[in-house]
Short mmCIF file of C-alpha atoms in Angstrom, two decimals:
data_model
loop_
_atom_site.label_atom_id
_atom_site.label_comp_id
_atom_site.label_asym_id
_atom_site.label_seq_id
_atom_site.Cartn_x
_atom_site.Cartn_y
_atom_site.Cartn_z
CA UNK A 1 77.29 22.52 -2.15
CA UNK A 2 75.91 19.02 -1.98
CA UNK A 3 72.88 18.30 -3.45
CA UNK A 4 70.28 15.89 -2.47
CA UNK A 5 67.74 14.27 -4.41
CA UNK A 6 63.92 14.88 -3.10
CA UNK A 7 60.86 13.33 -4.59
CA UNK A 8 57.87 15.77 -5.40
CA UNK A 9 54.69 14.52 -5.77
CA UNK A 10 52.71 17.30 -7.30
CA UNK A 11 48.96 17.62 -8.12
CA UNK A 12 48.31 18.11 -11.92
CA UNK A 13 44.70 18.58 -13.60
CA UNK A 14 44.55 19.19 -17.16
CA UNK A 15 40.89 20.76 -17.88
CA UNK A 16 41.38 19.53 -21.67
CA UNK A 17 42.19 16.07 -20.75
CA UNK A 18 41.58 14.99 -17.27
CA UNK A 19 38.47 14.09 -15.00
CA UNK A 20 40.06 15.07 -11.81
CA UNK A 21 42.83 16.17 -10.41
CA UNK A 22 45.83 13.42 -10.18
CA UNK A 23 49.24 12.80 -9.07
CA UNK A 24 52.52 12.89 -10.30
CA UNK A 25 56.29 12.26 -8.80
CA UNK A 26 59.27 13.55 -9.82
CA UNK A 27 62.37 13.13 -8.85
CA UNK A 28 64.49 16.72 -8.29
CA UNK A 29 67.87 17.09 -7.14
CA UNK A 30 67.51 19.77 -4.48
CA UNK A 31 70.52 22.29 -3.28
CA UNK A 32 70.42 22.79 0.94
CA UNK A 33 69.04 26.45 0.35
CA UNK A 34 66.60 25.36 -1.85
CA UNK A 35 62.66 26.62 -0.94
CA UNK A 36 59.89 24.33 -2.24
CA UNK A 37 59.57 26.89 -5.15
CA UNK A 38 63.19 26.30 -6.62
CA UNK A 39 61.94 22.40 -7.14
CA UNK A 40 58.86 23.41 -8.74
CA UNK A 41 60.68 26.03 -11.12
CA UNK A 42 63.30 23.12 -11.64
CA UNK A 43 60.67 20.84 -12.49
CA UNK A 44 59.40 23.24 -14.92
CA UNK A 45 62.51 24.20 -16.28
CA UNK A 46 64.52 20.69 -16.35
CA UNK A 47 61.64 17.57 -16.40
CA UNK A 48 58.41 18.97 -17.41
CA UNK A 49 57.42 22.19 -18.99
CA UNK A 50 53.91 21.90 -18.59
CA UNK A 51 53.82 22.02 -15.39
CA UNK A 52 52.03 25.54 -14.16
CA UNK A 53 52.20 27.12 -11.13
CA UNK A 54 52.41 30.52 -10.37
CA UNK A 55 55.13 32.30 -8.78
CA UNK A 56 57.08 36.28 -9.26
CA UNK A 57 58.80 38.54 -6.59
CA UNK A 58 60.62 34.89 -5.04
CA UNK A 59 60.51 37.17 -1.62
CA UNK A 60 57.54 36.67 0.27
CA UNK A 61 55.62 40.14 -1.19
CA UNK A 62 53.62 39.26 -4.21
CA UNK A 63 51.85 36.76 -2.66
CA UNK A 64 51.70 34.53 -6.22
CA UNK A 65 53.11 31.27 -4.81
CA UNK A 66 50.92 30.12 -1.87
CA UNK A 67 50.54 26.06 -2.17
CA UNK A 68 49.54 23.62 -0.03
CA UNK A 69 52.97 21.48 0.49
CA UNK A 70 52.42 18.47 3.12
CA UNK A 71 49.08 19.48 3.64
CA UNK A 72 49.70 22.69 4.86
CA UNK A 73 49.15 26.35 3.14
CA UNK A 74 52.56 27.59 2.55
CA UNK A 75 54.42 30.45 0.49
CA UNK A 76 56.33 28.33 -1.22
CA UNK A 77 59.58 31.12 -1.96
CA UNK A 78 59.79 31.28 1.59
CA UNK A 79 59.91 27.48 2.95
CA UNK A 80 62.75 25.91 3.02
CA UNK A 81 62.97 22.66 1.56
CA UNK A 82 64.90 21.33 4.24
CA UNK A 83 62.31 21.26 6.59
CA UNK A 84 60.50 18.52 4.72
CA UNK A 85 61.75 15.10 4.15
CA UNK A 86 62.35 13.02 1.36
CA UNK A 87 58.93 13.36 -0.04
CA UNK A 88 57.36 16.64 -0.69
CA UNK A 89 53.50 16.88 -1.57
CA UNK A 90 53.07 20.00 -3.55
CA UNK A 91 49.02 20.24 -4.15
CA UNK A 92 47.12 23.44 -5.21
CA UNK A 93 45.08 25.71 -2.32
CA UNK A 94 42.62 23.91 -0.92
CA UNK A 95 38.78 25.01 -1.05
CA UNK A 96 39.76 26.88 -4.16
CA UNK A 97 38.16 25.51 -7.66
CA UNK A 98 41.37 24.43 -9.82
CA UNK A 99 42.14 25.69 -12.88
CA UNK A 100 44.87 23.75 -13.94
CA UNK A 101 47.87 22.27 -11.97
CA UNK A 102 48.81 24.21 -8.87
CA UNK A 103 47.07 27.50 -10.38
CA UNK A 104 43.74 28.02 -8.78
CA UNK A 105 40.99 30.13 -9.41
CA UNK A 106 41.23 33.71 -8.04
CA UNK A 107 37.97 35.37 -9.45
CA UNK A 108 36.02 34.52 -6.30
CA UNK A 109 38.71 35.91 -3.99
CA UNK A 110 38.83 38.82 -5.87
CA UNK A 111 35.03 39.51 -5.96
CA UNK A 112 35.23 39.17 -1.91
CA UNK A 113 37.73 41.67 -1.53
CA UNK A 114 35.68 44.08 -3.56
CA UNK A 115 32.72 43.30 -1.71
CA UNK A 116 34.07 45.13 1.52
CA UNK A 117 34.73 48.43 -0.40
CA UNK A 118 38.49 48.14 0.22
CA UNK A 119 39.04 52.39 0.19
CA UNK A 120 38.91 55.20 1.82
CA UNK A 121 35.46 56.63 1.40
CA UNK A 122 34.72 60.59 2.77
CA UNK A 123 32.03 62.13 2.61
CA UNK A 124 33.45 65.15 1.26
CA UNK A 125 36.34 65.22 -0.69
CA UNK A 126 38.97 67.38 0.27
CA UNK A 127 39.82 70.21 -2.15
CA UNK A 128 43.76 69.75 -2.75
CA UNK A 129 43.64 73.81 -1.15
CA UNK A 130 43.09 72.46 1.77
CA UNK A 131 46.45 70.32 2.49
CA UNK A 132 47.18 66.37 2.93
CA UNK A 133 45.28 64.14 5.37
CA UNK A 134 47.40 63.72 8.11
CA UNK A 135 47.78 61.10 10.47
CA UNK A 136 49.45 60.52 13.71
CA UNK A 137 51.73 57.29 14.01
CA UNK A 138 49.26 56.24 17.77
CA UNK A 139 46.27 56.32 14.73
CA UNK A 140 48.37 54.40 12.11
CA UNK A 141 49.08 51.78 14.58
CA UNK A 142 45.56 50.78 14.69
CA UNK A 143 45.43 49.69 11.49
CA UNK A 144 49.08 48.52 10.56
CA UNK A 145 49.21 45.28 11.17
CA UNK A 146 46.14 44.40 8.99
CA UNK A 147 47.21 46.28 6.45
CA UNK A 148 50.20 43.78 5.70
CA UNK A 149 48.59 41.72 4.40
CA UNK A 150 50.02 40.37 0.57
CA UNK A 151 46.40 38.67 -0.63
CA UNK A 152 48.33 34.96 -0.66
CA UNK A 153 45.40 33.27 0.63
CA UNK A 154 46.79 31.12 2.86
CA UNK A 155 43.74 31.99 5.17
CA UNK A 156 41.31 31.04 3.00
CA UNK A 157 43.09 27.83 2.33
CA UNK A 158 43.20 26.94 5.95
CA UNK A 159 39.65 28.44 6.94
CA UNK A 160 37.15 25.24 7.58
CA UNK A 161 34.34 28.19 7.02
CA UNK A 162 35.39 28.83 3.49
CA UNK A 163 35.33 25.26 2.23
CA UNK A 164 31.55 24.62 3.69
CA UNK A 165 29.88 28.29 3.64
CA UNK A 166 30.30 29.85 0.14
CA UNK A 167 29.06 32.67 0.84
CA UNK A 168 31.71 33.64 3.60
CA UNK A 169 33.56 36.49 3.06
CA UNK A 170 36.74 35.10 4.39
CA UNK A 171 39.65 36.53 6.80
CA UNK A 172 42.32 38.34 4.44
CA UNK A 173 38.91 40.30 2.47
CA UNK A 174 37.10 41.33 6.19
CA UNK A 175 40.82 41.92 7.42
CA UNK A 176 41.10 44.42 4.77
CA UNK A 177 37.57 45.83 5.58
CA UNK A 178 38.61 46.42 9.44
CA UNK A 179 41.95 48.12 8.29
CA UNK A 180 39.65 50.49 6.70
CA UNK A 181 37.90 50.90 9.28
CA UNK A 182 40.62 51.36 11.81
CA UNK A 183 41.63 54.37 9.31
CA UNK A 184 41.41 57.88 10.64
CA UNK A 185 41.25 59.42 7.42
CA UNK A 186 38.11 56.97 6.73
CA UNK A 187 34.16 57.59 6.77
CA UNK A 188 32.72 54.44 5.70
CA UNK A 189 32.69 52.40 8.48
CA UNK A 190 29.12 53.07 8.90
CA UNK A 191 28.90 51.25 5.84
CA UNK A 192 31.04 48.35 6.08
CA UNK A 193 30.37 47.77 8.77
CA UNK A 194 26.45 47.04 7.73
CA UNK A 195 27.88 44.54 5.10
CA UNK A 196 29.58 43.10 8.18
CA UNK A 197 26.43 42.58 9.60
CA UNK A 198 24.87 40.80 7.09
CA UNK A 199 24.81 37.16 5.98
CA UNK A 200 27.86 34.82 5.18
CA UNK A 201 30.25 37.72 7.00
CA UNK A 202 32.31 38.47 10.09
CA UNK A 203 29.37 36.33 12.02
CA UNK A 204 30.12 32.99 10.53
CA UNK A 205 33.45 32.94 11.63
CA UNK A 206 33.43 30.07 14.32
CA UNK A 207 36.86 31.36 15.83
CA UNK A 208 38.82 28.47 14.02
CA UNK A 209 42.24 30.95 14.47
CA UNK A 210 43.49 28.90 11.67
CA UNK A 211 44.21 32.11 9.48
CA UNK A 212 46.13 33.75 11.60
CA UNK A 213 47.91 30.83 12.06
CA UNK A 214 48.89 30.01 8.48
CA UNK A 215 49.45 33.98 7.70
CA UNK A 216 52.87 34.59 6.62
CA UNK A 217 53.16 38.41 7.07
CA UNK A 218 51.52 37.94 11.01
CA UNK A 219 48.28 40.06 10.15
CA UNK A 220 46.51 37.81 12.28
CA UNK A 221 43.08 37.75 10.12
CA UNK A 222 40.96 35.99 12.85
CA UNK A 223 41.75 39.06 15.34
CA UNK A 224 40.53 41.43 12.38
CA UNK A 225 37.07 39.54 11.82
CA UNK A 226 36.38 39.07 15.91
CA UNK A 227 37.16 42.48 16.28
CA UNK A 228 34.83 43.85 13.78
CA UNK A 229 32.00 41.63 15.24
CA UNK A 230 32.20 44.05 18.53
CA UNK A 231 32.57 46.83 16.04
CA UNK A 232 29.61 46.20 14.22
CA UNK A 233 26.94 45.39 16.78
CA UNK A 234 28.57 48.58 18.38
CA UNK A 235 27.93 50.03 15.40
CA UNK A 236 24.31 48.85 15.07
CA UNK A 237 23.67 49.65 18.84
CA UNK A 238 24.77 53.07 18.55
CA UNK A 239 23.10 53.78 15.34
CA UNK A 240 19.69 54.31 17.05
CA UNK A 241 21.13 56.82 19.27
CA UNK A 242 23.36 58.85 17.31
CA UNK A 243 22.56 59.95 13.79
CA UNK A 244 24.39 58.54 10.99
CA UNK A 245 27.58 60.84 8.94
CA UNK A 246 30.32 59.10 6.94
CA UNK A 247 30.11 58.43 3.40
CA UNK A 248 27.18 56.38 1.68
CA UNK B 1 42.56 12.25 0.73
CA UNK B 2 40.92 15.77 1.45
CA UNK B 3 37.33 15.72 1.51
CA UNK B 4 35.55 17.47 -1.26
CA UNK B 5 34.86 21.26 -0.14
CA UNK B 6 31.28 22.76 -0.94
CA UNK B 7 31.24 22.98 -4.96
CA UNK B 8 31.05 27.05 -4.55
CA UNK B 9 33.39 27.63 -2.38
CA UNK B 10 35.59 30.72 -3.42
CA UNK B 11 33.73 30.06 -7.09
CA UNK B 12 33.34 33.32 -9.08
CA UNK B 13 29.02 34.28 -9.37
CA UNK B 14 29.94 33.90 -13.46
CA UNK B 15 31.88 30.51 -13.92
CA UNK B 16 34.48 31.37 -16.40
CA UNK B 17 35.20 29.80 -19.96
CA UNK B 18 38.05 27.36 -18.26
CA UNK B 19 36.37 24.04 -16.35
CA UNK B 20 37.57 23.71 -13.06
CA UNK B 21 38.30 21.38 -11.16
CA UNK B 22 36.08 21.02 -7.48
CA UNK B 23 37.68 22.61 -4.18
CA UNK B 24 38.67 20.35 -1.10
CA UNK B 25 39.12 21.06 1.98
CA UNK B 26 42.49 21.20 3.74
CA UNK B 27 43.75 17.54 3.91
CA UNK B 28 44.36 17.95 7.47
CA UNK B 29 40.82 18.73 8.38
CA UNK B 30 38.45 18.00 10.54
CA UNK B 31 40.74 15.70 12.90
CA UNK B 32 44.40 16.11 12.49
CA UNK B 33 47.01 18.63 13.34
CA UNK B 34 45.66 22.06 15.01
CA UNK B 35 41.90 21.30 13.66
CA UNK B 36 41.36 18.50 15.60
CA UNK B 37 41.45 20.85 18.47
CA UNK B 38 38.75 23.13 16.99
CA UNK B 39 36.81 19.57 15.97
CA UNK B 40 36.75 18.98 19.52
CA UNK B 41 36.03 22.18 20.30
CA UNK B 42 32.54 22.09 18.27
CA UNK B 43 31.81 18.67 19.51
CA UNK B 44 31.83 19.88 23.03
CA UNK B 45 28.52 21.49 22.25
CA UNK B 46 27.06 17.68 22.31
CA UNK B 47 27.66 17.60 25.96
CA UNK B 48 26.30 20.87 27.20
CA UNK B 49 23.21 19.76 24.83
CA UNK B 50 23.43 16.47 27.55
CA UNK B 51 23.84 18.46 30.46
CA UNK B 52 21.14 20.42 29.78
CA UNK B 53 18.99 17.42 29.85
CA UNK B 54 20.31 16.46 32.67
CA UNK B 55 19.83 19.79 34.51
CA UNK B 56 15.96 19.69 32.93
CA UNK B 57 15.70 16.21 34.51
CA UNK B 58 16.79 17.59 37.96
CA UNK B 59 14.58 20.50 38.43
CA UNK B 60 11.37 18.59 36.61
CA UNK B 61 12.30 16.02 39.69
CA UNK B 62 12.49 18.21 41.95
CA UNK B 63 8.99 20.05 40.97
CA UNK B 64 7.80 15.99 41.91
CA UNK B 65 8.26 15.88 45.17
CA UNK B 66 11.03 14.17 47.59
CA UNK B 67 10.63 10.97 46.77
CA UNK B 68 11.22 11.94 43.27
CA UNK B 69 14.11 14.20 44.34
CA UNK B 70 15.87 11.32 45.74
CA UNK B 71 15.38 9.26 43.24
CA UNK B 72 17.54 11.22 40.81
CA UNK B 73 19.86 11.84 43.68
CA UNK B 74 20.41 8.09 43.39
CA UNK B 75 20.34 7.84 39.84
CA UNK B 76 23.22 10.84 39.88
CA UNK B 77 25.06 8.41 42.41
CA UNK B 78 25.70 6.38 39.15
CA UNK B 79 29.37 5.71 38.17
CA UNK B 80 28.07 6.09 34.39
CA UNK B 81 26.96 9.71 35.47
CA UNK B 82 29.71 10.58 37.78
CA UNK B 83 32.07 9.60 34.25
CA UNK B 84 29.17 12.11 31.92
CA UNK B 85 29.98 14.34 34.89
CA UNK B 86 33.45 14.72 34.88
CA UNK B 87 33.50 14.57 30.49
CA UNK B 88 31.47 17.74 31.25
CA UNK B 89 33.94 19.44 33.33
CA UNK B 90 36.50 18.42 31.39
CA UNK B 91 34.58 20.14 28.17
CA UNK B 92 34.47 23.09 30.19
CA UNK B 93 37.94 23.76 31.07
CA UNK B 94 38.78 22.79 27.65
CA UNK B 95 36.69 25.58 26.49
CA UNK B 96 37.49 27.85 29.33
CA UNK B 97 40.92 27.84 28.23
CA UNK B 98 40.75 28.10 24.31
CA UNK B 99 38.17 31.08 24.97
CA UNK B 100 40.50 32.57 27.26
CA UNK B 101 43.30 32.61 25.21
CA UNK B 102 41.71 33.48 22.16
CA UNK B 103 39.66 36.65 23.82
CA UNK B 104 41.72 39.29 24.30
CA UNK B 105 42.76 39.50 20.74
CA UNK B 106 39.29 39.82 19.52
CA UNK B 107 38.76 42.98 21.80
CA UNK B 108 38.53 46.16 19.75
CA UNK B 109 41.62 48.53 19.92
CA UNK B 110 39.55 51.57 20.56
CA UNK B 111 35.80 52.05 21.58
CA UNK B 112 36.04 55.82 21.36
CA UNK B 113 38.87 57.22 23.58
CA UNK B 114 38.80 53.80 25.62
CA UNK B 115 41.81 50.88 25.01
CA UNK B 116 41.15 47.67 26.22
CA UNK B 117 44.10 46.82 29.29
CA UNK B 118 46.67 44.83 27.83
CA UNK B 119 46.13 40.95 26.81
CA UNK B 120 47.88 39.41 30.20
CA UNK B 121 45.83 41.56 32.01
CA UNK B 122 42.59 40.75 30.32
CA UNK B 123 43.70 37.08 30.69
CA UNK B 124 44.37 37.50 34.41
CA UNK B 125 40.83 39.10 34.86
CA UNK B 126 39.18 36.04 33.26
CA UNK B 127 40.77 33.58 35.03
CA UNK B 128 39.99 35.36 38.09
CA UNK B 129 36.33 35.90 37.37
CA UNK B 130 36.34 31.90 36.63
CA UNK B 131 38.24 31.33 39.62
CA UNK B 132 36.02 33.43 41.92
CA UNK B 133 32.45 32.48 40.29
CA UNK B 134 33.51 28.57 40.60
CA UNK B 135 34.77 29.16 43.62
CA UNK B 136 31.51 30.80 45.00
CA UNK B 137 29.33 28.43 43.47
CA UNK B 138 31.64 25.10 45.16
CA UNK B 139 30.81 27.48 48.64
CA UNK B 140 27.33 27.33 48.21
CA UNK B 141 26.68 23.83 47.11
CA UNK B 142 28.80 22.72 50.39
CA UNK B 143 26.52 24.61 52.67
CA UNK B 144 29.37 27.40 53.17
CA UNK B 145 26.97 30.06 52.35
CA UNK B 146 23.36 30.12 52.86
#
């Protein structure tokens, strides 16, 4: 196969020795099937091995390898290098705090996602006696499409909310909320959905759709968090009239 | 060059024992690519802010007297206001359309037993309450009705 050489000018940031994040270019001799990851594993492997950047399943399921490359949140196993030119600008997830190269820090994400009690909650548990919860495929289908979702965080890379509200949950954790609540076998909507309600939630989404644009696996985020803004003033309207079950 | 994001954003509550570097925002943002769309989008809420002026101005003239109502007839006669007019119902169409497209997506699957009808339909039934409410409205301003 013929190869052809592509620069890459990748975002590095040293937290020992550097004030702010800079820029470097290297020069990688790319194969036609290449994806943006191969050049930053050859990098890694061939120029410089201090480059970091995290990557694993190199099949669009982990989730590890989301980048912003020209700009624009990417997984970068599954983008072809082709489709760029003869620059590519590899730069870490943007309104993420960097903690060194292309790796940013997750911590925050991850506190989010807990945040929105991502279970099933009953209020009863079932003694094992008493069989498997079962569920039809009509109630599955609610709640299948958010429930593809890998945690890449594309979406939060591409939400203008994130990077000016802090305190905004963000699409892929409130997309994971509404799956929950979508489940048949669940009985804490009650409950999410009065996190929902409250501040820095499904409310200051301004509709930007950009999640659900960006979203690799087609969860369509933005559909999860307007949808759970009818749910929970639903919720909250029909609280006063019909008394509360479902777990606490 | 991206513009710096808020320093918290997506920051754990405990900082860890690594420094960080600050977020940005996506490079593309606020005015290029798909975000300039939903820049202008946000920006059209300068003009209804106008309009509502406007409209404030109209029925305070109105509450004057006719000499003051034709007054602002003639000051609405102005090409600068015919132009503030027509940015307005541009703005609106704009909207219109984004909000129509984007709506039937953010409908629930299920309240209780009932489904929302399917997206083209819920589209169709938008446009045609915007059709038939503009419509109306164009039939009573020309004297049509009433």
């Amino acid at each position: 196969m013929s190869e052809v050489t592509k620069t890459f000018v990748v975002t590095r940031f040293d937290p020992d020795k550097d004030e702010a994040p800079r820029q470097q270019s290297f020069e990688v001799p790319v194969q036609p099937d290449w994806k943006v990851l191969d050049g930053l594993n050859y990098i890694k492997d061939e120029i410089d091995g201090t480059l970091s950047h995290r990557w694993s399943c190199r099949m669009a399921v982990c989730g590890s390898c989301g980048m912003m490359v020209n700009g624009k949140p990417s997984l970068t196993c599954k983008d072809p290098l082709s489709s760029y030119g003869d620059t590519v600008e590899v730069a870490p997830l943007s309104n993420f705090p960097i903690v060194r190269d292309l790796v940013i820090e997750m911590d925050g994400f991850m506190e989010k996602f807990k945040a929105v009690k991502p279970w099933i909650m009953t209020a009863k548990e079932k003694a094992v006696e008493e069989g498997t919860n079962r569920q039809s495929p009509e109630e599955l289908e609610y709640f299948k499409q958010f429930s593809l979702c890998i945690n890449c965080m594309l979406c939060y890379s591409a939400c203008p909310v994130v990077g000016n509200e802090p305190d905004f949950l963000g699409p892929a954790a409130i997309a994971l909320g509404h799956r929950y609540n979508m489940d048949s076998r669940d009985e804490g909507s009650a409950l999410r959905n009065e996190i929902f309600r409250g501040e820095g939630t499904v409310f200051a989404c301004s509709y930007a759709n950009e999640c659900s644009e960006v979203c690799p696996k087609h969860v369509d985020p933005a559909a999860a968090v307007n949808q759970s803004k009818i749910n929970a003033v639903i919720d909250w309207a029909t609280s006063f009239v019909v008394p509360r079950g479902g777990a606490k | 060059m991206a513009r710096a994001a808020h320093p918290g954003s997506m920051s754990p509550s405990k900082p860890g024992r690594t420094r960080t570097a600050p977020p940005s925002m996506p490079p593309q943002f606020p005015t290029s690519g798909r975000y300039l769309s939903y820049t202008l989008f946000g920006m059209t809420g300068i003009l209804y802010l106008l309009a509502g002026f406007v409209a404030l101005r109209v029925v305070w003239a109105l509450g004057d007297g006719p000499a003051a109502w034709q007054g602002i007839q003639q000051q609405l006669a102005n090409p600068l206001y015919v132009l503030f007019h027509l940015l307005s119902l541009v703005a609106v169409v704009f909207v219109g359309v984004r909000f129509f497209s984007l709506f039937p997506k953010a409908q629930p699957a299920k309240i209780g037993p009932a489904k929302p009808p399917p997206a083209p339909v819920l589209t169709a039934m938008l446009y045609g309450a915007w059709i038939g409410v503009a419509g109306g409205l164009a039939l009573v301003l020309a004297g049509g009705i009433f």
